[in-house]
Coordinates of C-alpha atoms in Angstrom, one line a residue:
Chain A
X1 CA 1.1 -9.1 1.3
X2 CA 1.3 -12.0 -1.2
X3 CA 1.5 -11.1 -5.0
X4 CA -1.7 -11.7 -7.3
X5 CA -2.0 -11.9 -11.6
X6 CA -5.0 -10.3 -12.8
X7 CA -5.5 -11.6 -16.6
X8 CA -8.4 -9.6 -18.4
X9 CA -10.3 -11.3 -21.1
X10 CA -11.8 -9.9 -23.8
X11 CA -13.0 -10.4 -27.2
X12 CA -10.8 -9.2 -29.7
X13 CA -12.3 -11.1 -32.7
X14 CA -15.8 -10.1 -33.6
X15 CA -15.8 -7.0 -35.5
X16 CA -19.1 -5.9 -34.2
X17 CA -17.8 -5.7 -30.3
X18 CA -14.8 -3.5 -31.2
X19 CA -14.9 -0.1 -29.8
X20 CA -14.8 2.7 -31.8
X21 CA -11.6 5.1 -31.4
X22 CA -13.6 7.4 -29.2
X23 CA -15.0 4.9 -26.9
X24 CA -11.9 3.7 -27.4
X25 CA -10.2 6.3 -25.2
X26 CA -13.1 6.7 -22.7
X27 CA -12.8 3.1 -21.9
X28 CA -9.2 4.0 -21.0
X29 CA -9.6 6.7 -18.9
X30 CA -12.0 4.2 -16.9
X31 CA -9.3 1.6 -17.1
X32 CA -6.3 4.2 -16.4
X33 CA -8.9 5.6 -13.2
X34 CA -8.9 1.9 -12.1
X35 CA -5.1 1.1 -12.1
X36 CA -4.5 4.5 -10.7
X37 CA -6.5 3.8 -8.0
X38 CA -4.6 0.6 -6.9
X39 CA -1.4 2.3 -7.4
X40 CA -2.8 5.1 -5.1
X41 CA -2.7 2.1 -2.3
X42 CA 0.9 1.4 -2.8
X43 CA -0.2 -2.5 -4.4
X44 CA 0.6 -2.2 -8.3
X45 CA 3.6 -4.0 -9.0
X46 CA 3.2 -3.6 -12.6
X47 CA 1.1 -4.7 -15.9
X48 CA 1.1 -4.7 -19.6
X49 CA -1.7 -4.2 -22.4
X50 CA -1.3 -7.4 -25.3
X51 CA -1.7 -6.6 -29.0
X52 CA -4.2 -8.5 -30.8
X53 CA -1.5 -10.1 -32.9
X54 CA 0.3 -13.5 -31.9
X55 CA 0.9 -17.2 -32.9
X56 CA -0.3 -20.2 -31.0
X57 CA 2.0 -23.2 -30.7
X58 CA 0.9 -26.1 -30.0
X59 CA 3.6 -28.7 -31.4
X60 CA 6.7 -27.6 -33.3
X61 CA 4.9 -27.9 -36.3
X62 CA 1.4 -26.7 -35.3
X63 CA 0.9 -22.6 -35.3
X64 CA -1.8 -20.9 -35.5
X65 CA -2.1 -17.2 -36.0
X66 CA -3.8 -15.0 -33.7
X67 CA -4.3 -15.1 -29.6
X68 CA -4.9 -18.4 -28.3
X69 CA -9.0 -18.7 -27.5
X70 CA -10.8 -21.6 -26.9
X71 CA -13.5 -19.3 -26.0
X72 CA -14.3 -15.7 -28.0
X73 CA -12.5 -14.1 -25.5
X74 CA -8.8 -14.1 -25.2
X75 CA -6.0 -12.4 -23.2
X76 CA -5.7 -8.3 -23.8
X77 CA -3.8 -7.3 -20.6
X78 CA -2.5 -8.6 -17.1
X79 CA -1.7 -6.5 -13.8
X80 CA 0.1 -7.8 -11.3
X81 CA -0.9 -6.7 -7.5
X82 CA -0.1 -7.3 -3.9
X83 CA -3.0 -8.5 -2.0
X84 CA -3.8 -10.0 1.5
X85 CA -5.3 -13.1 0.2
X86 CA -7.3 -14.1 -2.7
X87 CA -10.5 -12.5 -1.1
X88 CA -8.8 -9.4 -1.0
X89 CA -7.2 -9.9 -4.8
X90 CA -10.7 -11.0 -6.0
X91 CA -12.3 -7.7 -4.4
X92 CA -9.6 -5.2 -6.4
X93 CA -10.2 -7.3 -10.0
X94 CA -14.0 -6.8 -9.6
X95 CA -13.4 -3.2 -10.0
X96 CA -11.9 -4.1 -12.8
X97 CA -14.2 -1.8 -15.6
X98 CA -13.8 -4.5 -18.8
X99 CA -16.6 -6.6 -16.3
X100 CA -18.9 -3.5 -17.2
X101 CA -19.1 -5.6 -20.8
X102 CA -19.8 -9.4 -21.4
X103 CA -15.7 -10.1 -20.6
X104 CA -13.8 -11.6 -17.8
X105 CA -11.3 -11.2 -15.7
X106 CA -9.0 -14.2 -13.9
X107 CA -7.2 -13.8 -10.4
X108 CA -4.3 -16.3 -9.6
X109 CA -2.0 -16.2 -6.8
X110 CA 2.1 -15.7 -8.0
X111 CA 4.1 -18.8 -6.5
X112 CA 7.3 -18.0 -5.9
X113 CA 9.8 -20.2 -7.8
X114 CA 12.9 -19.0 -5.4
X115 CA 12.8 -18.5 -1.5
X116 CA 10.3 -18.3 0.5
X117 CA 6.7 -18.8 -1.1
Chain B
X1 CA 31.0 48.4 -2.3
X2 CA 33.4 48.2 0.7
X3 CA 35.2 44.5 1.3
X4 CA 32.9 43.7 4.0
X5 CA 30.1 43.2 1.4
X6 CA 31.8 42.0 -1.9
X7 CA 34.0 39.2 -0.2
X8 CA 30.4 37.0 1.0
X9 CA 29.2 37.9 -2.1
X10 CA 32.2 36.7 -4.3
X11 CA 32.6 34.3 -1.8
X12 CA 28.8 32.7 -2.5
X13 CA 29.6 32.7 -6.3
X14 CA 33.4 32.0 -6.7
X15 CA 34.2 29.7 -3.5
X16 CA 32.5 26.4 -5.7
X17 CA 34.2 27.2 -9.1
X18 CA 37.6 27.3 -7.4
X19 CA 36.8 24.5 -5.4
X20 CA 35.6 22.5 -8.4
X21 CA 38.7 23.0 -10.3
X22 CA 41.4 22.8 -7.6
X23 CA 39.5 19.8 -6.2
X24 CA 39.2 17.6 -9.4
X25 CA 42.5 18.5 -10.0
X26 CA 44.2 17.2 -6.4
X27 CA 41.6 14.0 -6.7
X28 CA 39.4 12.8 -3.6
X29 CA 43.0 12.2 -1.5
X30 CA 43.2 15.4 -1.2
X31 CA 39.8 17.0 -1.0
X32 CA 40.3 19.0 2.5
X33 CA 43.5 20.8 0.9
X34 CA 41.2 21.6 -2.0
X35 CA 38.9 23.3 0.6
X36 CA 41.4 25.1 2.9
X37 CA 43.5 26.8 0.1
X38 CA 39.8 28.3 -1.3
X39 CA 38.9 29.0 2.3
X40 CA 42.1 30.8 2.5
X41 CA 42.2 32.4 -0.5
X42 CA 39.3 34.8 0.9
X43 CA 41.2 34.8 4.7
X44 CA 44.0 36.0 2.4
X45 CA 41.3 38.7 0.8
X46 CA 39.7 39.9 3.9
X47 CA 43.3 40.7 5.6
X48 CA 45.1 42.1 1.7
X49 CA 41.6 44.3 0.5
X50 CA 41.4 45.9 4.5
X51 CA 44.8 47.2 3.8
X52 CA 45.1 48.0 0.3
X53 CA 41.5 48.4 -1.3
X54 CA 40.0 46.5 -3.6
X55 CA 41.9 45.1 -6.3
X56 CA 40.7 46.5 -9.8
X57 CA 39.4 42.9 -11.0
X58 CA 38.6 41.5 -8.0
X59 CA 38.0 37.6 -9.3
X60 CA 40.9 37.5 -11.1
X61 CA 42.6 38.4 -8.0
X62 CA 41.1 35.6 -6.0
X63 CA 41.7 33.0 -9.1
X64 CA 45.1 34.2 -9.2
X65 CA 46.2 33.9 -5.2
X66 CA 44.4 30.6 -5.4
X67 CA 46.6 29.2 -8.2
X68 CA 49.8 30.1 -6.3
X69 CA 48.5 28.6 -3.1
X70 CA 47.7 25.5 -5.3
X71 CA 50.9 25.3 -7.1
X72 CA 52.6 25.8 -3.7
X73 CA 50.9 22.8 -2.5
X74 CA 51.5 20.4 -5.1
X75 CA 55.2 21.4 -5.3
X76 CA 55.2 20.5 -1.6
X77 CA 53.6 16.9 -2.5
X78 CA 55.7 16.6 -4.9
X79 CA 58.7 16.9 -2.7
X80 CA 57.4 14.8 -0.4
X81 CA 56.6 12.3 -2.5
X82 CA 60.1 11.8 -4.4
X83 CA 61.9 11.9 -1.3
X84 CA 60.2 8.5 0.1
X85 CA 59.8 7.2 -3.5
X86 CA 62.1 8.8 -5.7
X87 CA 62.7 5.6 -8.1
X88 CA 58.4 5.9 -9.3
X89 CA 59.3 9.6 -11.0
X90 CA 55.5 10.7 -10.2
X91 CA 53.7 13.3 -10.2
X92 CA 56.4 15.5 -12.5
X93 CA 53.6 16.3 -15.1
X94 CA 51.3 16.9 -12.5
X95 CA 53.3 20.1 -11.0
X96 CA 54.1 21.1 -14.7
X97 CA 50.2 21.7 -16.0
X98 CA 49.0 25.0 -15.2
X99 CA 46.0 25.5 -12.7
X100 CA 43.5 26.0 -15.5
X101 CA 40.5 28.5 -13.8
X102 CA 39.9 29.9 -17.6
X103 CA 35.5 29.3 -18.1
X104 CA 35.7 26.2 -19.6
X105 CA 37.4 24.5 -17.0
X106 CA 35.6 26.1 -14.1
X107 CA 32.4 24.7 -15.9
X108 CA 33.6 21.0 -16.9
X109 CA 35.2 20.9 -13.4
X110 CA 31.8 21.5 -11.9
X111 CA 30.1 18.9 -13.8
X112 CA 33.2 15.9 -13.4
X113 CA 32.8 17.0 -9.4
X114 CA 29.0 16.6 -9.8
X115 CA 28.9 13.3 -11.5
X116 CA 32.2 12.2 -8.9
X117 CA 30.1 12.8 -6.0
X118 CA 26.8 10.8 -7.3
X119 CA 29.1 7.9 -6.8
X120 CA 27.0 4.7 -6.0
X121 CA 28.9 3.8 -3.0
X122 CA 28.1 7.3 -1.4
X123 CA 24.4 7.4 0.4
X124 CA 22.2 10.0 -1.1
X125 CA 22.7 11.6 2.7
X126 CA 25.9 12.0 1.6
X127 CA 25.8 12.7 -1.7
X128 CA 23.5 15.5 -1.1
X129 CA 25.5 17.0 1.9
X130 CA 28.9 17.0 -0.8
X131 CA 26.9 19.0 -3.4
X132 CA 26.2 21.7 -0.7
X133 CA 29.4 21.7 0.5
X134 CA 31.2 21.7 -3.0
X135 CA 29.3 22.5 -5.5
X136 CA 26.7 25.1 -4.0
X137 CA 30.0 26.4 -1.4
X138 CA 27.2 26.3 1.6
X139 CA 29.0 26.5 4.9
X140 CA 28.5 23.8 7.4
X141 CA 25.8 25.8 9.5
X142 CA 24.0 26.5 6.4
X143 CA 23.9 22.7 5.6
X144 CA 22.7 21.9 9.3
X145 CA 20.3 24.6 9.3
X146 CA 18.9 23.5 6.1
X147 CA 18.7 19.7 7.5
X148 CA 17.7 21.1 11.2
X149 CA 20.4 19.2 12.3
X150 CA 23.6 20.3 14.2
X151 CA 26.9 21.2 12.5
X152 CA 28.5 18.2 14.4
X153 CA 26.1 15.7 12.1
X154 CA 26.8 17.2 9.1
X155 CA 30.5 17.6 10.4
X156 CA 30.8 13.7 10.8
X157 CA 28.3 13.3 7.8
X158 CA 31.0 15.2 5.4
X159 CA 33.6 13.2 7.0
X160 CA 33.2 10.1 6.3
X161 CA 31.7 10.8 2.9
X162 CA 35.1 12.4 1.9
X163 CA 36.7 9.2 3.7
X164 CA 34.7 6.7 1.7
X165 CA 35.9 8.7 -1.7
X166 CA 39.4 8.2 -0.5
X167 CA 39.2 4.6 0.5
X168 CA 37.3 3.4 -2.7
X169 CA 40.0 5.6 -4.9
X170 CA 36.9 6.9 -6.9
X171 CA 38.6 9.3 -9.2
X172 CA 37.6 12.9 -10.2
X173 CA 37.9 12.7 -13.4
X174 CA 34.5 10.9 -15.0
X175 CA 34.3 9.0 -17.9
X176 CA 31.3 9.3 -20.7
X177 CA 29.6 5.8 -19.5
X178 CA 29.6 6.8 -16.0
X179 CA 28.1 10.4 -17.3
X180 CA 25.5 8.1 -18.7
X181 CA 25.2 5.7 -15.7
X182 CA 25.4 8.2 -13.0
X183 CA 22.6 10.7 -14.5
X184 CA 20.0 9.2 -13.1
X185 CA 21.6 10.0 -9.3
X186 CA 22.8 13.7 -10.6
X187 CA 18.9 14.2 -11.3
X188 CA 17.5 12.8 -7.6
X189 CA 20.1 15.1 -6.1
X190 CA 19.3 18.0 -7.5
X191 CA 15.7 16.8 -7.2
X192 CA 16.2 16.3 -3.2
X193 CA 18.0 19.4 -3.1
X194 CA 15.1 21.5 -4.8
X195 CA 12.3 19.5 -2.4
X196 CA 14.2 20.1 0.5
X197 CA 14.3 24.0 -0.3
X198 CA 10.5 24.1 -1.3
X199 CA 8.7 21.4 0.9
X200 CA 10.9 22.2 4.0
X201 CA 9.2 23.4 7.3
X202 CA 11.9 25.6 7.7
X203 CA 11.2 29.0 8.9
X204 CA 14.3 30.4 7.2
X205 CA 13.1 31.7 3.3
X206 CA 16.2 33.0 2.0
X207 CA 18.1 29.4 3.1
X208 CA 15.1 27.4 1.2
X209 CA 15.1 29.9 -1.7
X210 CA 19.0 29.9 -2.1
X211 CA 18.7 26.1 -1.8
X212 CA 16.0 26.2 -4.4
X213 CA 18.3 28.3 -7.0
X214 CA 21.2 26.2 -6.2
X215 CA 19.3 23.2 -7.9
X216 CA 17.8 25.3 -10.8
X217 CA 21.1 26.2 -11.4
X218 CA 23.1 22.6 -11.1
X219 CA 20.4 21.3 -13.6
X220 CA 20.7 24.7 -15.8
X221 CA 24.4 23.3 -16.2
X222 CA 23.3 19.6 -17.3
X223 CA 20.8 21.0 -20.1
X224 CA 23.5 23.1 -20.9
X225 CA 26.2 20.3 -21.7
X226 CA 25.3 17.8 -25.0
X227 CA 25.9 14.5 -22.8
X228 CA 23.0 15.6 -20.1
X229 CA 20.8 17.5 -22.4
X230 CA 18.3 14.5 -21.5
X231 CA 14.8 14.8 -22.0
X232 CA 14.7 14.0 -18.1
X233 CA 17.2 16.8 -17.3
X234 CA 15.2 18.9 -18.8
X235 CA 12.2 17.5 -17.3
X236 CA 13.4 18.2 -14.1
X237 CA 14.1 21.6 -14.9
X238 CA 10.7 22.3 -16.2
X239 CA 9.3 20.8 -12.9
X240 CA 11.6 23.2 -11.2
X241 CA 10.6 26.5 -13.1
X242 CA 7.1 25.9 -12.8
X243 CA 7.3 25.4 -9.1
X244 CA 9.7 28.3 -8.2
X245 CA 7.0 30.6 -10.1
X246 CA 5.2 30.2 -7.3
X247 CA 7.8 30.8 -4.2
X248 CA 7.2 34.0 -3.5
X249 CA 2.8 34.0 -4.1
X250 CA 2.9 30.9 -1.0
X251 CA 4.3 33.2 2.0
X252 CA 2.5 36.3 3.3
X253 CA 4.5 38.8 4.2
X254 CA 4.5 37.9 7.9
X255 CA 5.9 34.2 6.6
X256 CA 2.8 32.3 7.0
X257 CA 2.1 29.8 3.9
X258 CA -0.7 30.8 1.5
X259 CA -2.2 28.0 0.6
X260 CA -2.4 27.0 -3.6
X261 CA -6.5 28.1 -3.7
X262 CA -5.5 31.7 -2.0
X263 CA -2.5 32.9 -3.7
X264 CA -2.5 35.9 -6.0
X265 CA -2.0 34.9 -9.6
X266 CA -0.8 38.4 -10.2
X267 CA 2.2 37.0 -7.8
X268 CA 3.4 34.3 -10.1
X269 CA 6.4 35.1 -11.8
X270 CA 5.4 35.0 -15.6
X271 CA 8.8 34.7 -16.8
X272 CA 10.0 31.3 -15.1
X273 CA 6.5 30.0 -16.1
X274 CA 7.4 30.2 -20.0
X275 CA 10.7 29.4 -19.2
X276 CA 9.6 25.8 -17.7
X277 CA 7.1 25.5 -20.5
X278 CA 10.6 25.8 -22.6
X279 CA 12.2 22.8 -21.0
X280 CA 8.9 21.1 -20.8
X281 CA 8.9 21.2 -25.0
X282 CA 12.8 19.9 -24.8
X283 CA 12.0 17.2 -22.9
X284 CA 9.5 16.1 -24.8
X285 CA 11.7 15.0 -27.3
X286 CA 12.9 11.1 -26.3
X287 CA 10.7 7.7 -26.0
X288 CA 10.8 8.0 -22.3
X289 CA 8.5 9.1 -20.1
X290 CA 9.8 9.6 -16.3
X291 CA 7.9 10.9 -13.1
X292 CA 10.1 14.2 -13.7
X293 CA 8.3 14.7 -17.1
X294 CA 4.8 13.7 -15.1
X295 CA 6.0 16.2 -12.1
X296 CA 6.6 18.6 -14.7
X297 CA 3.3 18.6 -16.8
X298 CA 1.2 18.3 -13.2
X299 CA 3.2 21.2 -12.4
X300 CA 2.3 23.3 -15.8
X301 CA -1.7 22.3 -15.3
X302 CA -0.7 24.2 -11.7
X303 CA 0.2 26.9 -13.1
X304 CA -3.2 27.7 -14.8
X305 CA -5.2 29.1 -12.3
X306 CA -8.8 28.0 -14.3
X307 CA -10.3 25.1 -12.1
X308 CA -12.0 23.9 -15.0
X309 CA -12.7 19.7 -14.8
X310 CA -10.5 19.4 -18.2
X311 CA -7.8 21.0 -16.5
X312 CA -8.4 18.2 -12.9
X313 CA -9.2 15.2 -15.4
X314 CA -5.7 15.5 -17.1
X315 CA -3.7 16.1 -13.8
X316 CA -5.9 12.7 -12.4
X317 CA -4.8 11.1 -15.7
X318 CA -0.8 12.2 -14.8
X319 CA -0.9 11.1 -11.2
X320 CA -2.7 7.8 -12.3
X321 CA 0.7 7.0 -14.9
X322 CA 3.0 8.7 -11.6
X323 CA 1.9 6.5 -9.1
X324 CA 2.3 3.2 -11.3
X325 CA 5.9 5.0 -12.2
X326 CA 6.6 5.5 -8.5
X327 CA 4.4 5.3 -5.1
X328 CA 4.5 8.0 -2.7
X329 CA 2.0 8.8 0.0
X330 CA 2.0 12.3 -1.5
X331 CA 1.0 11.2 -4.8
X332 CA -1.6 9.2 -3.7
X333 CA -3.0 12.3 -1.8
X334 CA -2.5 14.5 -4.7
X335 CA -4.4 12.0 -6.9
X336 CA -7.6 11.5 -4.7
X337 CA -7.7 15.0 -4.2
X338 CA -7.4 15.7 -8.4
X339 CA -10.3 13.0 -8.0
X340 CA -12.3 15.3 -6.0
X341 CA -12.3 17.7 -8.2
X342 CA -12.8 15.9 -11.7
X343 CA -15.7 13.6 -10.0
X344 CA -16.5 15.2 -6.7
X345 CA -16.4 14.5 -3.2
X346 CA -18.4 11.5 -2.9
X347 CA -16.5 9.5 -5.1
X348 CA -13.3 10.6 -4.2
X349 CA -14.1 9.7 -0.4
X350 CA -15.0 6.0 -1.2
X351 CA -11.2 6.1 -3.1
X352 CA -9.6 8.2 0.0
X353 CA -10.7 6.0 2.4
X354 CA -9.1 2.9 0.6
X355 CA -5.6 4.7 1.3
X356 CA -3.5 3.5 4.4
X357 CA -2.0 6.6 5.3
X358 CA -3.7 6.7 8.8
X359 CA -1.7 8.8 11.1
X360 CA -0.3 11.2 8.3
X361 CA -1.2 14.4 8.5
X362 CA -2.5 15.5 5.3
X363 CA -4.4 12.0 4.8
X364 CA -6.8 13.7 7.7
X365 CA -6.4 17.1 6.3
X366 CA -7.7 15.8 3.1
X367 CA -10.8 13.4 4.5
X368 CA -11.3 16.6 6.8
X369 CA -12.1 18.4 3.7
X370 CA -13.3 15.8 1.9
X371 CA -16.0 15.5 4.6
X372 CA -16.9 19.1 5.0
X373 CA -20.6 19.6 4.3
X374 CA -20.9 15.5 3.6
X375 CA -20.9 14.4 7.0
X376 CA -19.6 17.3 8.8
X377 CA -18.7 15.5 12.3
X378 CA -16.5 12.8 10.3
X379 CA -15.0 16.2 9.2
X380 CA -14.1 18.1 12.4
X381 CA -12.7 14.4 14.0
X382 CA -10.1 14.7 11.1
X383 CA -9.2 17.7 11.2
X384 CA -8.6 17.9 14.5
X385 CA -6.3 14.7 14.1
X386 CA -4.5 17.1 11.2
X387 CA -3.8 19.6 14.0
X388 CA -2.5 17.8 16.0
X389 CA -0.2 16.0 14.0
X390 CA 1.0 19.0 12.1
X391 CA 4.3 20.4 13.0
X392 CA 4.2 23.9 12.2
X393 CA 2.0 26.7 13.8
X394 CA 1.5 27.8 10.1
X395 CA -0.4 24.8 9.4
X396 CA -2.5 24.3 12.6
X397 CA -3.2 27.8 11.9
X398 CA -4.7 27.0 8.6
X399 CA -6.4 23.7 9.2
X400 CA -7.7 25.7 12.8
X401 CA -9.4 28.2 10.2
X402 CA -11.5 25.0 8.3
X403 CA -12.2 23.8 11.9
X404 CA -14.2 27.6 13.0
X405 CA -15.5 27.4 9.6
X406 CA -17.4 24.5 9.7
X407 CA -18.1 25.2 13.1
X408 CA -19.7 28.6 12.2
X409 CA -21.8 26.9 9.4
X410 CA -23.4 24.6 11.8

């Protein structure tokens, strides 16, 4: 099994796409059903949820605030999984229920910087 | 009561506490002689009460015969030991301090020998086998039996553990950042200890439900003292109560298990039920949130017999935050069965069949019933792989009646 990132996408900005507080916690159960159900086949390794608040940095003296977005979406969470191949990584992140709205969702393989890899 | 029945029965309740003391008091080196004066202390019992009747406070008796013993010993030690080195002038103080078996020490003695034996150097095996032997007093034959292993094993086991103690000079006495570090190990013994009690396919019910007690009562002890009054002591203890409410509702009086859908409610014991919701409210109290505290809330939604989907949705919700806690097979089973019920079969089958647990016996008890008036062939093949892979005739009985069931629907 190799190790795979899953980085979701999603647009924090526009007021308008922001879920109320009760949508809010159905689209967590959904999301907490999803995880659950890769943990249930022994290939979670782990994962966070990102606040919407940050700095960019772009040279010592350039900082913006806010999550860096080139695009209206920008980076609210990241699991990481075990995986066959990428085939097999790309299957489990297209259950992934933020793709149910106009979001994305970004699979790339972990590279081990020590041993084997 | 004549002596033949109050010496097993002091025996069961007094052997650890004097073992405790006199054994955290002589240190790891000398563990055995900890054991054998105890051991002889009721040899010394049996032969003295036979003769002369029961002594009018019995315990204090045994506490008292047991001190002299111990003081006999360690003036022998310390003989020996200033004859080949009388320049060091050891072990003076040692003789001097009374054998303290007052309350107080019996119960700080229990907890330094608990948190002594979790030592990191000591497999859980080990570990586990210790806390029998020392602070539960289990006999070697009850230890085998409850491992269905043979006294020789455990023998050995016990052997080198006690060795390993001696070699790596771990001390008796614990300090309060190895109270801290160590908790964690305390907890999965006493965790392993209730499981294998509970879970174990042993036929014997009074060995699993003293093994059971002996953990409620190790972690009564931890909740009890202000250094391991954690919220995941209590946790555990929560998990326990809840669980135990139950023991007695899951075997029919001719020992066969009674599966969780067709026990009587009116068989759960009400008292340990608001007694784990208790500890449950303790623990609630700190940042953390551990798989005992999961364990323990999936274990209160068990304990309400409504099979409303409210009640299924939250225990999916718990097993979804256990399993990214801590993976087990059984959890994952749990889960997709929890699925089942909050979504229904069909989507709960495309979720089971994701699992790799081929070859475990309750992955094809569960797709058996999964299956069952889905695709009833896919059903029967399962279950008939369940049956033959269980390993008690209690549970190809049961999974035999879901067979003739489906059989007879057809």
């Amino acid at each position: 099994m190799e190790e795979y990132l899953i980085l979701m996408r999603l647009d924090l900005i526009t007021k308008e796409a922001q879920p109320s507080p009760e949508q809010m916690q159905e689209y967590m159960k959904i999301y907490n059903d999803w995880v659950g159900s890769i943990a249930a086949q022994n290939r979670y390794i782990g994962g966070k949820g990102l606040s919407t608040e940050g700095k960019v940095i772009r040279s010592k003296d350039m900082i913006t605030d806010g999550p860096y977005a080139e695009i209206k979406e920008s980076l609210a969470g990241f699991i990481m999984i075990k995986a066959r191949d990428l085939d097999d990584a790309v299957n489990i992140a297209k259950g992934c229920p933020i793709l149910e709205g106009d979001n994305s969702v970004e699979v790339r393989k972990v590279v081990a910087v020590h041993g084997e890899g | 009561m004549n002596p033949g029945e109050l010496i097993p029965h002091l025996f069961r309740t007094e052997y650890r506490k004097i073992v405790s003391v006199l054994g955290r008091r002589f240190g790891f080196e000398h563990l055995e002689m900890a054991e054998d004066i105890t051991s002889e202390t009721f040899l010394t019992a049996t032969q003295s009460w036979g003769l002369e009747g029961i002594p009018e406070n019995p315990t204090a008796w045994l506490y008292r015969v047991a001190k002299n013993k111990a003081k006999n010993f360690l003036q022998r030690q310390k003989l020996f030991e200033t004859r080949i080195a009388e320049e060091l002038r050891i072990s003076d103080a040692i003789v001097e301090r009374e054998i303290d078996l007052s309350p107080q020490n019996i119960i700080d003695s229990q907890l330094h020998m608990m948190f002594a034996i979790c030592h990191p150097s000591l497999s859980q095996e080990a570990q586990i086998g210790l806390a029998l032997r020392i602070l539960c007093g289990f006999g070697i034959d009850e230890i085998a039996n409850a491992f269905l292993t043979s006294k020789e094993t455990i023998n050995k086991r016990l052997l080198r553990a006690k060795q390993k103690l001696r070699d790596e000079r771990i001390e008796t006495d614990v300090i309060i950042t190895q109270i801290e570090q160590r908790l964690e190990a305390v907890l999965r013994t006493i965790y392993l200890l209730f499981n294998e009690g509970y879970y174990s396919i042993n036929q014997n019910s009074t060995l699993r439900r003293d093994l059971c007690l002996e953990a409620m009562r190790l972690c009564t002890m931890l909740v009890e003292y202000d250094l391991t009054n954690k919220g995941q002591a209590n946790a555990l203890l929560a998990l326990m109560c809840f669980h135990f409410s139950r023991f007695d509702a899951r075997v029919s009086k001719r020992g066969e298990i009674i599966l969780y859908e067709d026990q009587d409610p009116s068989l759960w014991n009400t008292d340990l039920i608001s007694k784990g919701g208790y500890f449950l409210k303790q623990a609630a109290g700190g940042k953390e949130v551990s798989k005992y505290h999961l364990e323990a809330a999936i274990a209160f939604w068990n304990t309400q017999k409504s099979d409303s989907k409210e009640k299924w949705e939250r225990i999916l919700q718990l097993y979804n935050h256990l399993l990214q806690l801590e993976y087990s097979p059984v959890a994952a089973l749990n889960r997709t069965y929890a699925l089942s019920k909050a979504s229904g079969k069909r989507h709960a089958l495309i979720e089971a069949e994701k699992l790799d647990l081929k070859g475990n016996q309750f992955y094809h008890a569960l797709l058996g019933e999964l299956y069952t008036g889905i695709d009833n062939t896919k059903a029967l093949t399962n279950l008939e792989k369940a049956i033959c892979l269980a390993k008690t005739p209690a549970d190809k009985q049961a999974l035999q009646k879901k067979v003739d069931k489906i059989r007879a629907d057809t």
